[in-house]
């Protein structure tokens, strides 16, 4: 197009004007961009720098090693065992199917583990190690290590897992750990615990026993490591690391050799026993039979095992020694007597006539001896365990003073032990019945309570405490943990109870005769070794009501009843009589008579404790030597010769 | 359209033309491209491969093309404008049928050694065609409604084709580039005023209608707008890229983290770090100093182009140069706004720096045209 000069000039002027506008606009935008750059990179730089650091740096927790638990001699009760596992990294493995196929030829792998591992690998990023199998033997791991070239991406790793070398012996005491659950964190005992470690999936926490009750001490505190990660979470390098603090080690008062004996001695029964050190309150043994293997739980218990444990009528999971409460039966008579004698309402030499029963406000209360004991003073009444004597004196002293005495001796009060579900038991009085049942106290209640029936309930631990307090006159308090992280815990020796020593001496003397007098109820189970004699008391507590009809026909013998309706057999004792070292309580659930079922166990346990190992046969009366030999042959004891304790005691 | 029209006895000929090239502009281009090579080397973790080396080769090829085009008189290119435009339209149509699909968009034609992106070519050919159109159109008719509709038609044809790929970013750039040409050519202010008013009206209507029965966009489209306006709303979804880009940029600080020390890019937090988001790496590693330097270099390129456009008395050359300057400006302004969170994320590369063959070659060809106009301007 040919243009004249005028038109060319117009065109240029036009374009220049518009270009100016355009250029100005562009300059403005460039200025805005520069200003924005300045504000982001100079003014807000620190803030963005922080965000970049947060992006790239991840803080990971390092789990501390859990505190160990030892017995009084330094033998390990809960350990952290090395646990070998094999892991696979998908991106290093290449053909996963091929590698896993080769691996199965070397190591015995479960089908379900393999499928789970494959699923997990597909779900996660290719660089995340996935565990194929856990808790492998050293041989398996060695096999993998030797064949490493043929198994790309497969490595063996060592982790720590909780082990309980004493197995079932201390299952109820030490408890066990398991992976932390939602329940623990929301409603369980960890709901107030804000330790970040608990957010680690499958982090092991105590589920029962000492493991649970001293969880915070055993756990330790988390270490941290800062790692640099890229956008998809792959770890590029570790920047720094702060190791955490290992959990505190605990030393228990338990003598695991004695514990093992007690547990073995109780085997076959649904029973429990407690051995208390009279001097320090140390619990030397606290057994509940039958038991279970806590190692089953740390490995993840199978449904079959779990069902078996739950459906067993002997209740292996229950820690009967502390959470089982039973009518103490005749073992409660010391308390009734002590209350009456202390109150001065009865003279120890005063006699009560026992015709075999007593009628109070229209109800007939029977003595266990149908024909009656005749004239009974305090000494005879305890030795022969006459019920009528206690019916009589309990009415004179009244339930409130009996209840108060029971509490002074440790029954109906909760002993503070780091165990699950420690029972309080019941030492009933008027207020208690009013408060819990909204009924007024009746005289019949007092009569039942006087012989440890009716509302009275006590745990084996409480009975052992009672016996220790009777033996020493001091407020012996049970102690289960001797040291935490090397720091000694207060002794349970206790202050004097302030009871009349003469009265206590009479009670001890009567208990001595229970075991050592020809007519004592535990005479058959006496100790004959010089200076080791026991003082004790048997008990047989009814779990059913005996009707008038049955009474008329003759009371059905225990052997003829179904197991769960038989009487509980109880026995409490301390020894030696003149220098009390150990107090023992034994309860055999539905075992029948205390003198037959419980006293021999109590004697065996006491002797084992006194001799700190197997006692000589001479400590037993000659008549039972054969029986003892048979019993010893039957016992399935752990061999302690190779369990070397690092003598922490 | 003969040589005589220009009445320019001083137009150089032969190799003497090399002396008349706009050398400051060439040095600027080399400087900017070198910054690109450096960043591509850095984001590859300190390696010439896979990006820096091919980029250098393409720049070299583009440089030769630029010089070659600059040697050819500008009136030849004016005569070729319509041909180039039609050619690029054909390529856009071809993409429909033989295009390679990447990330949900069909934008590329596979040419063996490189992928050709016809929409990049269309940006320049549209500018060429409109410059030629207004050179041909008598000045008086510029604002006549009919002669306004014709260039609109020229613009909408490629826009329509590009939208079908779909590529919203390039379509918008085409519209803005075309609009700029019309503005520079002198179309009456009232037209632009109307368009701007209509645009604002539409935006207001879109936002006002939200949540009412007559809402103009789908819910997910509103959510995208929300994400753009506040990326922290959705830090791991759509907002992720922009959030990470801003973190990289801001954390560079005044002087940067140092060459190859940018954690955001090195640890892959940045998306598309070698293409659309390469500026964030530069800003992270060289800080405000580096980023603003690049901005100044870009501004100078635009400035030099605009100055030569204004001093050129040939209408076609003038319009073409200013139009190319605007296209170039739009490239980097949109890209930078995008990574700084000032504009939505649309796929626009940082010119001469981002890795990409088509954009590099097309830009070098465009600057070849600018050089040709500069060399052959009436003196």
PDB file of N, CA and C in Angstrom, chain A residues 1-3 7-8 10-12 14-16 18-23 25-26 29-30 32-34 36-38 40-42 44-45 48-49 51-53 55-56 228-232 236-237, chain B residues 134-136 139 180 183-184 186-187 189 240 244 246-247 249-254 257 263-264 267-269 279 283 287-288 291-292 295 299 302 306 310 313 315 318 326 329 333 337 340 342:
ATOM      1  N   UNK A   1       0.841  -1.179   0.000  1.00  0.00           N
ATOM      2  CA  UNK A   1       0.000   0.000   0.000  1.00  0.00           C
ATOM      3  C   UNK A   1       0.881   1.235   0.000  1.00  0.00           C
ATOM      4  N   UNK A   2       0.650   2.009  -0.956  1.00  0.00           N
ATOM      5  CA  UNK A   2       1.464   3.208  -1.000  1.00  0.00           C
ATOM      6  C   UNK A   2       0.815   4.296  -0.168  1.00  0.00           C
ATOM      7  N   UNK A   3       1.612   4.922   0.663  1.00  0.00           N
ATOM      8  CA  UNK A   3       1.057   5.981   1.508  1.00  0.00           C
ATOM      9  C   UNK A   3       1.777   7.285   1.240  1.00  0.00           C
ATOM     10  N   UNK A   7       0.181  10.530   5.641  1.00  0.00           N
ATOM     11  CA  UNK A   7      -0.416   9.354   6.270  1.00  0.00           C
ATOM     12  C   UNK A   7       0.628   8.586   7.095  1.00  0.00           C
ATOM     13  N   UNK A   8       1.842   8.485   6.537  1.00  0.00           N
ATOM     14  CA  UNK A   8       2.912   7.798   7.261  1.00  0.00           C
ATOM     15  C   UNK A   8       3.170   8.472   8.591  1.00  0.00           C
ATOM     16  N   UNK A  10       1.031  10.311  10.312  1.00  0.00           N
ATOM     17  CA  UNK A  10      -0.101  10.052  11.213  1.00  0.00           C
ATOM     18  C   UNK A  10       0.034   8.695  11.859  1.00  0.00           C
ATOM     19  N   UNK A  11       0.333   7.719  10.967  1.00  0.00           N
ATOM     20  CA  UNK A  11       0.443   6.345  11.456  1.00  0.00           C
ATOM     21  C   UNK A  11       1.471   6.266  12.569  1.00  0.00           C
ATOM     22  N   UNK A  12       2.647   6.878  12.323  1.00  0.00           N
ATOM     23  CA  UNK A  12       3.723   6.797  13.307  1.00  0.00           C
ATOM     24  C   UNK A  12       3.305   7.471  14.610  1.00  0.00           C
ATOM     25  N   UNK A  14       0.354   7.908  15.762  1.00  0.00           N
ATOM     26  CA  UNK A  14      -0.651   7.055  16.396  1.00  0.00           C
ATOM     27  C   UNK A  14       0.002   5.883  17.147  1.00  0.00           C
ATOM     28  N   UNK A  15       0.820   5.178  16.404  1.00  0.00           N
ATOM     29  CA  UNK A  15       1.465   4.010  17.015  1.00  0.00           C
ATOM     30  C   UNK A  15       2.287   4.426  18.223  1.00  0.00           C
ATOM     31  N   UNK A  16       3.022   5.534  18.072  1.00  0.00           N
ATOM     32  CA  UNK A  16       3.878   5.937  19.185  1.00  0.00           C
ATOM     33  C   UNK A  16       3.081   6.265  20.433  1.00  0.00           C
ATOM     34  N   UNK A  18       0.101   5.123  21.233  1.00  0.00           N
ATOM     35  CA  UNK A  18      -0.427   3.881  21.828  1.00  0.00           C
ATOM     36  C   UNK A  18       0.691   3.058  22.469  1.00  0.00           C
ATOM     37  N   UNK A  19       1.882   3.052  21.816  1.00  0.00           N
ATOM     38  CA  UNK A  19       2.995   2.290  22.378  1.00  0.00           C
ATOM     39  C   UNK A  19       3.411   2.859  23.725  1.00  0.00           C
ATOM     40  N   UNK A  20       3.347   4.174  23.820  1.00  0.00           N
ATOM     41  CA  UNK A  20       3.652   4.806  25.106  1.00  0.00           C
ATOM     42  C   UNK A  20       2.715   4.310  26.186  1.00  0.00           C
ATOM     43  N   UNK A  21       1.422   4.336  25.850  1.00  0.00           N
ATOM     44  CA  UNK A  21       0.424   3.858  26.818  1.00  0.00           C
ATOM     45  C   UNK A  21       0.733   2.416  27.204  1.00  0.00           C
ATOM     46  N   UNK A  22       0.970   1.619  26.152  1.00  0.00           N
ATOM     47  CA  UNK A  22       1.239   0.210  26.373  1.00  0.00           C
ATOM     48  C   UNK A  22       2.496   0.015  27.224  1.00  0.00           C
ATOM     49  N   UNK A  23       3.542   0.754  26.841  1.00  0.00           N
ATOM     50  CA  UNK A  23       4.807   0.637  27.588  1.00  0.00           C
ATOM     51  C   UNK A  23       4.626   1.056  29.041  1.00  0.00           C
ATOM     52  N   UNK A  25       1.929   0.877  30.775  1.00  0.00           N
ATOM     53  CA  UNK A  25       1.182  -0.188  31.440  1.00  0.00           C
ATOM     54  C   UNK A  25       2.126  -1.330  31.811  1.00  0.00           C
ATOM     55  N   UNK A  26       2.990  -1.680  30.834  1.00  0.00           N
ATOM     56  CA  UNK A  26       3.926  -2.769  31.081  1.00  0.00           C
ATOM     57  C   UNK A  26       4.885  -2.425  32.212  1.00  0.00           C
ATOM     58  N   UNK A  29       3.213  -2.965  35.426  1.00  0.00           N
ATOM     59  CA  UNK A  29       3.106  -4.379  35.811  1.00  0.00           C
ATOM     60  C   UNK A  29       4.462  -4.913  36.265  1.00  0.00           C
ATOM     61  N   UNK A  30       5.516  -4.522  35.517  1.00  0.00           N
ATOM     62  CA  UNK A  30       6.857  -4.967  35.929  1.00  0.00           C
ATOM     63  C   UNK A  30       7.180  -4.434  37.320  1.00  0.00           C
ATOM     64  N   UNK A  32       5.016  -3.809  39.631  1.00  0.00           N
ATOM     65  CA  UNK A  32       4.230  -4.599  40.586  1.00  0.00           C
ATOM     66  C   UNK A  32       4.909  -5.932  40.863  1.00  0.00           C
ATOM     67  N   UNK A  33       5.408  -6.556  39.797  1.00  0.00           N
ATOM     68  CA  UNK A  33       6.095  -7.843  39.972  1.00  0.00           C
ATOM     69  C   UNK A  33       7.323  -7.663  40.865  1.00  0.00           C
ATOM     70  N   UNK A  34       8.064  -6.614  40.602  1.00  0.00           N
ATOM     71  CA  UNK A  34       9.266  -6.364  41.403  1.00  0.00           C
ATOM     72  C   UNK A  34       8.905  -6.109  42.859  1.00  0.00           C
ATOM     73  N   UNK A  36       6.285  -7.163  44.438  1.00  0.00           N
ATOM     74  CA  UNK A  36       5.841  -8.429  45.013  1.00  0.00           C
ATOM     75  C   UNK A  36       7.045  -9.306  45.381  1.00  0.00           C
ATOM     76  N   UNK A  37       8.009  -9.335  44.458  1.00  0.00           N
ATOM     77  CA  UNK A  37       9.235 -10.086  44.714  1.00  0.00           C
ATOM     78  C   UNK A  37       9.903  -9.590  45.974  1.00  0.00           C
ATOM     79  N   UNK A  38       9.972  -8.284  46.063  1.00  0.00           N
ATOM     80  CA  UNK A  38      10.632  -7.661  47.200  1.00  0.00           C
ATOM     81  C   UNK A  38       9.908  -8.026  48.498  1.00  0.00           C
ATOM     82  N   UNK A  40       8.001 -10.584  49.114  1.00  0.00           N
ATOM     83  CA  UNK A  40       8.109 -11.997  49.469  1.00  0.00           C
ATOM     84  C   UNK A  40       9.522 -12.359  49.893  1.00  0.00           C
ATOM     85  N   UNK A  41      10.484 -11.852  49.144  1.00  0.00           N
ATOM     86  CA  UNK A  41      11.853 -12.331  49.351  1.00  0.00           C
ATOM     87  C   UNK A  41      12.625 -11.541  50.385  1.00  0.00           C
ATOM     88  N   UNK A  42      12.183 -10.338  50.636  1.00  0.00           N
ATOM     89  CA  UNK A  42      12.914  -9.556  51.624  1.00  0.00           C
ATOM     90  C   UNK A  42      12.094  -9.424  52.900  1.00  0.00           C
ATOM     91  N   UNK A  44       9.101 -10.920  53.818  1.00  0.00           N
ATOM     92  CA  UNK A  44       8.549 -12.130  54.443  1.00  0.00           C
ATOM     93  C   UNK A  44       9.494 -13.319  54.334  1.00  0.00           C
ATOM     94  N   UNK A  45      10.752 -13.045  54.044  1.00  0.00           N
ATOM     95  CA  UNK A  45      11.687 -14.136  53.777  1.00  0.00           C
ATOM     96  C   UNK A  45      11.780 -15.104  54.952  1.00  0.00           C
ATOM     97  N   UNK A  48       8.908 -17.501  55.096  1.00  0.00           N
ATOM     98  CA  UNK A  48       8.954 -18.528  54.056  1.00  0.00           C
ATOM     99  C   UNK A  48      10.107 -19.505  54.296  1.00  0.00           C
ATOM    100  N   UNK A  49      11.197 -18.973  54.833  1.00  0.00           N
ATOM    101  CA  UNK A  49      12.339 -19.845  55.123  1.00  0.00           C
ATOM    102  C   UNK A  49      11.918 -20.910  56.133  1.00  0.00           C
ATOM    103  N   UNK A  51       8.905 -22.054  56.605  1.00  0.00           N
ATOM    104  CA  UNK A  51       8.024 -23.022  55.943  1.00  0.00           C
ATOM    105  C   UNK A  51       8.847 -24.031  55.137  1.00  0.00           C
ATOM    106  N   UNK A  52       9.911 -23.531  54.502  1.00  0.00           N
ATOM    107  CA  UNK A  52      10.745 -24.432  53.711  1.00  0.00           C
ATOM    108  C   UNK A  52      11.426 -25.458  54.613  1.00  0.00           C
ATOM    109  N   UNK A  53      11.859 -24.984  55.794  1.00  0.00           N
ATOM    110  CA  UNK A  53      12.502 -25.920  56.724  1.00  0.00           C
ATOM    111  C   UNK A  53      11.507 -26.967  57.201  1.00  0.00           C
ATOM    112  N   UNK A  55       9.026 -28.004  55.664  1.00  0.00           N
ATOM    113  CA  UNK A  55       8.813 -28.888  54.531  1.00  0.00           C
ATOM    114  C   UNK A  55       9.802 -30.024  54.510  1.00  0.00           C
ATOM    115  N   UNK A  56      11.067 -29.654  54.680  1.00  0.00           N
ATOM    116  CA  UNK A  56      12.089 -30.642  54.378  1.00  0.00           C
ATOM    117  C   UNK A  56      12.509 -31.415  55.604  1.00  0.00           C
ATOM    118  N   UNK A 228      16.068 -35.161  56.881  1.00  0.00           N
ATOM    119  CA  UNK A 228      15.628 -34.377  55.739  1.00  0.00           C
ATOM    120  C   UNK A 228      14.864 -35.305  54.816  1.00  0.00           C
ATOM    121  N   UNK A 229      13.684 -34.897  54.437  1.00  0.00           N
ATOM    122  CA  UNK A 229      12.892 -35.716  53.528  1.00  0.00           C
ATOM    123  C   UNK A 229      12.593 -34.905  52.276  1.00  0.00           C
ATOM    124  N   UNK A 230      12.328 -35.604  51.196  1.00  0.00           N
ATOM    125  CA  UNK A 230      11.922 -34.889  49.986  1.00  0.00           C
ATOM    126  C   UNK A 230      10.399 -34.891  49.901  1.00  0.00           C
ATOM    127  N   UNK A 231       9.896 -34.404  48.779  1.00  0.00           N
ATOM    128  CA  UNK A 231       8.457 -34.151  48.704  1.00  0.00           C
ATOM    129  C   UNK A 231       7.623 -35.408  48.889  1.00  0.00           C
ATOM    130  N   UNK A 232       8.124 -36.584  48.495  1.00  0.00           N
ATOM    131  CA  UNK A 232       7.324 -37.791  48.660  1.00  0.00           C
ATOM    132  C   UNK A 232       7.678 -38.524  49.941  1.00  0.00           C
ATOM    133  N   UNK A 236      16.334 -38.393  52.986  1.00  0.00           N
ATOM    134  CA  UNK A 236      17.554 -38.075  52.252  1.00  0.00           C
ATOM    135  C   UNK A 236      18.776 -38.230  53.151  1.00  0.00           C
ATOM    136  N   UNK A 237      18.700 -37.703  54.361  1.00  0.00           N
ATOM    137  CA  UNK A 237      19.815 -37.877  55.286  1.00  0.00           C
ATOM    138  C   UNK A 237      19.346 -37.516  56.679  1.00  0.00           C
TER     139      UNK A 237
ATOM    140  N   UNK B 134      -3.185  -4.298   9.398  1.00  0.00           N
ATOM    141  CA  UNK B 134      -3.311  -2.861   9.666  1.00  0.00           C
ATOM    142  C   UNK B 134      -2.393  -2.034   8.778  1.00  0.00           C
ATOM    143  N   UNK B 135      -1.330  -2.683   8.273  1.00  0.00           N
ATOM    144  CA  UNK B 135      -0.487  -2.004   7.294  1.00  0.00           C
ATOM    145  C   UNK B 135      -1.260  -1.798   5.996  1.00  0.00           C
ATOM    146  N   UNK B 136      -2.066  -2.792   5.682  1.00  0.00           N
ATOM    147  CA  UNK B 136      -2.860  -2.756   4.435  1.00  0.00           C
ATOM    148  C   UNK B 136      -4.058  -1.849   4.571  1.00  0.00           C
ATOM    149  N   UNK B 139      -5.805   4.091   7.137  1.00  0.00           N
ATOM    150  CA  UNK B 139      -5.899   4.519   8.523  1.00  0.00           C
ATOM    151  C   UNK B 139      -7.296   4.902   8.943  1.00  0.00           C
ATOM    152  N   UNK B 180      -3.829  -6.393  21.847  1.00  0.00           N
ATOM    153  CA  UNK B 180      -2.772  -5.389  21.874  1.00  0.00           C
ATOM    154  C   UNK B 180      -2.509  -4.833  20.476  1.00  0.00           C
ATOM    155  N   UNK B 183      -5.105  -2.458  19.582  1.00  0.00           N
ATOM    156  CA  UNK B 183      -4.931  -1.230  20.360  1.00  0.00           C
ATOM    157  C   UNK B 183      -3.832  -0.367  19.766  1.00  0.00           C
ATOM    158  N   UNK B 184      -2.675  -1.023  19.464  1.00  0.00           N
ATOM    159  CA  UNK B 184      -1.541  -0.261  18.917  1.00  0.00           C
ATOM    160  C   UNK B 184      -1.895   0.363  17.568  1.00  0.00           C
ATOM    161  N   UNK B 186      -4.543   1.521  16.680  1.00  0.00           N
ATOM    162  CA  UNK B 186      -5.319   2.741  16.809  1.00  0.00           C
ATOM    163  C   UNK B 186      -6.816   2.552  16.795  1.00  0.00           C
ATOM    164  N   UNK B 187      -7.304   1.348  17.039  1.00  0.00           N
ATOM    165  CA  UNK B 187      -8.749   1.144  17.138  1.00  0.00           C
ATOM    166  C   UNK B 187      -9.266   1.991  18.295  1.00  0.00           C
ATOM    167  N   UNK B 189     -10.743   3.910  21.429  1.00  0.00           N
ATOM    168  CA  UNK B 189     -10.755   3.587  22.868  1.00  0.00           C
ATOM    169  C   UNK B 189     -12.073   2.961  23.303  1.00  0.00           C
ATOM    170  N   UNK B 240      -1.391 -26.992  46.233  1.00  0.00           N
ATOM    171  CA  UNK B 240      -0.061 -27.472  46.604  1.00  0.00           C
ATOM    172  C   UNK B 240       1.037 -26.805  45.797  1.00  0.00           C
ATOM    173  N   UNK B 244       3.889 -24.357  47.365  1.00  0.00           N
ATOM    174  CA  UNK B 244       5.293 -24.748  47.358  1.00  0.00           C
ATOM    175  C   UNK B 244       6.133 -23.742  46.563  1.00  0.00           C
ATOM    176  N   UNK B 246       5.540 -20.562  46.211  1.00  0.00           N
ATOM    177  CA  UNK B 246       5.712 -19.352  47.006  1.00  0.00           C
ATOM    178  C   UNK B 246       6.731 -19.561  48.119  1.00  0.00           C
ATOM    179  N   UNK B 247       6.683 -20.766  48.718  1.00  0.00           N
ATOM    180  CA  UNK B 247       7.655 -21.056  49.779  1.00  0.00           C
ATOM    181  C   UNK B 247       9.078 -20.999  49.209  1.00  0.00           C
ATOM    182  N   UNK B 249      10.148 -19.404  46.575  1.00  0.00           N
ATOM    183  CA  UNK B 249      10.491 -18.039  46.216  1.00  0.00           C
ATOM    184  C   UNK B 249      10.837 -17.224  47.447  1.00  0.00           C
ATOM    185  N   UNK B 250       9.940 -17.292  48.435  1.00  0.00           N
ATOM    186  CA  UNK B 250      10.139 -16.479  49.627  1.00  0.00           C
ATOM    187  C   UNK B 250      11.367 -16.910  50.415  1.00  0.00           C
ATOM    188  N   UNK B 251      11.599 -18.229  50.477  1.00  0.00           N
ATOM    189  CA  UNK B 251      12.700 -18.692  51.315  1.00  0.00           C
ATOM    190  C   UNK B 251      14.052 -18.340  50.706  1.00  0.00           C
ATOM    191  N   UNK B 252      14.051 -17.918  49.428  1.00  0.00           N
ATOM    192  CA  UNK B 252      15.311 -17.491  48.831  1.00  0.00           C
ATOM    193  C   UNK B 252      15.896 -16.265  49.531  1.00  0.00           C
ATOM    194  N   UNK B 253      15.015 -15.432  50.059  1.00  0.00           N
ATOM    195  CA  UNK B 253      15.494 -14.256  50.767  1.00  0.00           C
ATOM    196  C   UNK B 253      16.138 -13.256  49.826  1.00  0.00           C
ATOM    197  N   UNK B 254      16.926 -12.382  50.383  1.00  0.00           N
ATOM    198  CA  UNK B 254      17.511 -11.312  49.593  1.00  0.00           C
ATOM    199  C   UNK B 254      18.596 -11.829  48.658  1.00  0.00           C
ATOM    200  N   UNK B 257      19.830 -18.934  48.452  1.00  0.00           N
ATOM    201  CA  UNK B 257      20.453 -20.002  49.220  1.00  0.00           C
ATOM    202  C   UNK B 257      21.753 -20.471  48.579  1.00  0.00           C
ATOM    203  N   UNK B 263      16.586 -26.017  48.664  1.00  0.00           N
ATOM    204  CA  UNK B 263      16.032 -27.286  49.163  1.00  0.00           C
ATOM    205  C   UNK B 263      14.689 -27.589  48.509  1.00  0.00           C
ATOM    206  N   UNK B 264      13.940 -26.561  48.215  1.00  0.00           N
ATOM    207  CA  UNK B 264      12.610 -26.812  47.655  1.00  0.00           C
ATOM    208  C   UNK B 264      12.694 -27.535  46.315  1.00  0.00           C
ATOM    209  N   UNK B 267      14.665 -31.141  46.657  1.00  0.00           N
ATOM    210  CA  UNK B 267      13.911 -32.209  47.297  1.00  0.00           C
ATOM    211  C   UNK B 267      12.549 -32.421  46.643  1.00  0.00           C
ATOM    212  N   UNK B 268      12.413 -31.858  45.439  1.00  0.00           N
ATOM    213  CA  UNK B 268      11.223 -32.139  44.634  1.00  0.00           C
ATOM    214  C   UNK B 268       9.917 -31.584  45.182  1.00  0.00           C
ATOM    215  N   UNK B 269       9.998 -30.574  46.032  1.00  0.00           N
ATOM    216  CA  UNK B 269       8.740 -29.996  46.489  1.00  0.00           C
ATOM    217  C   UNK B 269       8.119 -29.160  45.386  1.00  0.00           C
ATOM    218  N   UNK B 279      11.312 -20.359  37.462  1.00  0.00           N
ATOM    219  CA  UNK B 279      11.623 -19.092  38.107  1.00  0.00           C
ATOM    220  C   UNK B 279      11.739 -19.243  39.626  1.00  0.00           C
ATOM    221  N   UNK B 283      14.714 -18.006  41.935  1.00  0.00           N
ATOM    222  CA  UNK B 283      14.473 -17.088  43.045  1.00  0.00           C
ATOM    223  C   UNK B 283      14.946 -17.688  44.363  1.00  0.00           C
ATOM    224  N   UNK B 287      17.907 -15.625  45.166  1.00  0.00           N
ATOM    225  CA  UNK B 287      17.254 -14.621  45.999  1.00  0.00           C
ATOM    226  C   UNK B 287      16.680 -13.449  45.216  1.00  0.00           C
ATOM    227  N   UNK B 288      16.399 -12.398  45.945  1.00  0.00           N
ATOM    228  CA  UNK B 288      15.810 -11.212  45.353  1.00  0.00           C
ATOM    229  C   UNK B 288      16.762 -10.587  44.338  1.00  0.00           C
ATOM    230  N   UNK B 291      16.455 -12.713  41.141  1.00  0.00           N
ATOM    231  CA  UNK B 291      15.131 -12.625  40.535  1.00  0.00           C
ATOM    232  C   UNK B 291      14.892 -11.244  39.940  1.00  0.00           C
ATOM    233  N   UNK B 292      15.288 -10.206  40.672  1.00  0.00           N
ATOM    234  CA  UNK B 292      15.029  -8.864  40.146  1.00  0.00           C
ATOM    235  C   UNK B 292      15.957  -8.557  38.969  1.00  0.00           C
ATOM    236  N   UNK B 295      14.283  -9.914  36.057  1.00  0.00           N
ATOM    237  CA  UNK B 295      13.144  -9.058  35.720  1.00  0.00           C
ATOM    238  C   UNK B 295      13.629  -7.818  34.955  1.00  0.00           C
ATOM    239  N   UNK B 299      12.721  -6.599  31.250  1.00  0.00           N
ATOM    240  CA  UNK B 299      12.186  -5.252  31.026  1.00  0.00           C
ATOM    241  C   UNK B 299      12.997  -4.536  29.947  1.00  0.00           C
ATOM    242  N   UNK B 302      12.066  -5.765  26.489  1.00  0.00           N
ATOM    243  CA  UNK B 302      10.811  -5.147  26.052  1.00  0.00           C
ATOM    244  C   UNK B 302      11.044  -3.686  25.683  1.00  0.00           C
ATOM    245  N   UNK B 306      10.403  -1.843  22.166  1.00  0.00           N
ATOM    246  CA  UNK B 306       9.438  -0.744  22.026  1.00  0.00           C
ATOM    247  C   UNK B 306      10.112   0.489  21.421  1.00  0.00           C
ATOM    248  N   UNK B 310       9.112   2.344  17.975  1.00  0.00           N
ATOM    249  CA  UNK B 310       8.674   3.728  17.861  1.00  0.00           C
ATOM    250  C   UNK B 310       9.536   4.521  16.877  1.00  0.00           C
ATOM    251  N   UNK B 313       9.634   3.970  11.030  1.00  0.00           N
ATOM    252  CA  UNK B 313       8.537   4.693  10.389  1.00  0.00           C
ATOM    253  C   UNK B 313       7.668   3.765   9.564  1.00  0.00           C
ATOM    254  N   UNK B 315       4.980   1.151   9.056  1.00  0.00           N
ATOM    255  CA  UNK B 315       3.856   0.761   9.909  1.00  0.00           C
ATOM    256  C   UNK B 315       3.922  -0.717  10.275  1.00  0.00           C
ATOM    257  N   UNK B 318       6.795  -1.455  12.681  1.00  0.00           N
ATOM    258  CA  UNK B 318       6.483  -0.861  13.972  1.00  0.00           C
ATOM    259  C   UNK B 318       5.499  -1.713  14.755  1.00  0.00           C
ATOM    260  N   UNK B 326       5.118  -7.130  23.138  1.00  0.00           N
ATOM    261  CA  UNK B 326       3.993  -7.374  24.043  1.00  0.00           C
ATOM    262  C   UNK B 326       3.820  -8.856  24.319  1.00  0.00           C
ATOM    263  N   UNK B 329       6.403  -9.847  26.622  1.00  0.00           N
ATOM    264  CA  UNK B 329       6.060  -9.332  27.952  1.00  0.00           C
ATOM    265  C   UNK B 329       5.006 -10.210  28.633  1.00  0.00           C
ATOM    266  N   UNK B 333       5.427 -11.961  32.244  1.00  0.00           N
ATOM    267  CA  UNK B 333       4.591 -11.357  33.288  1.00  0.00           C
ATOM    268  C   UNK B 333       3.593 -12.376  33.837  1.00  0.00           C
ATOM    269  N   UNK B 337       3.750 -13.838  37.576  1.00  0.00           N
ATOM    270  CA  UNK B 337       2.574 -13.626  38.422  1.00  0.00           C
ATOM    271  C   UNK B 337       2.059 -14.952  38.951  1.00  0.00           C
ATOM    272  N   UNK B 340       4.240 -16.348  41.679  1.00  0.00           N
ATOM    273  CA  UNK B 340       4.211 -15.525  42.880  1.00  0.00           C
ATOM    274  C   UNK B 340       2.808 -15.461  43.460  1.00  0.00           C
ATOM    275  N   UNK B 342       0.039 -14.401  42.005  1.00  0.00           N
ATOM    276  CA  UNK B 342      -0.773 -13.255  41.605  1.00  0.00           C
ATOM    277  C   UNK B 342      -1.748 -13.605  40.488  1.00  0.00           C
TER     278      UNK B 342
END
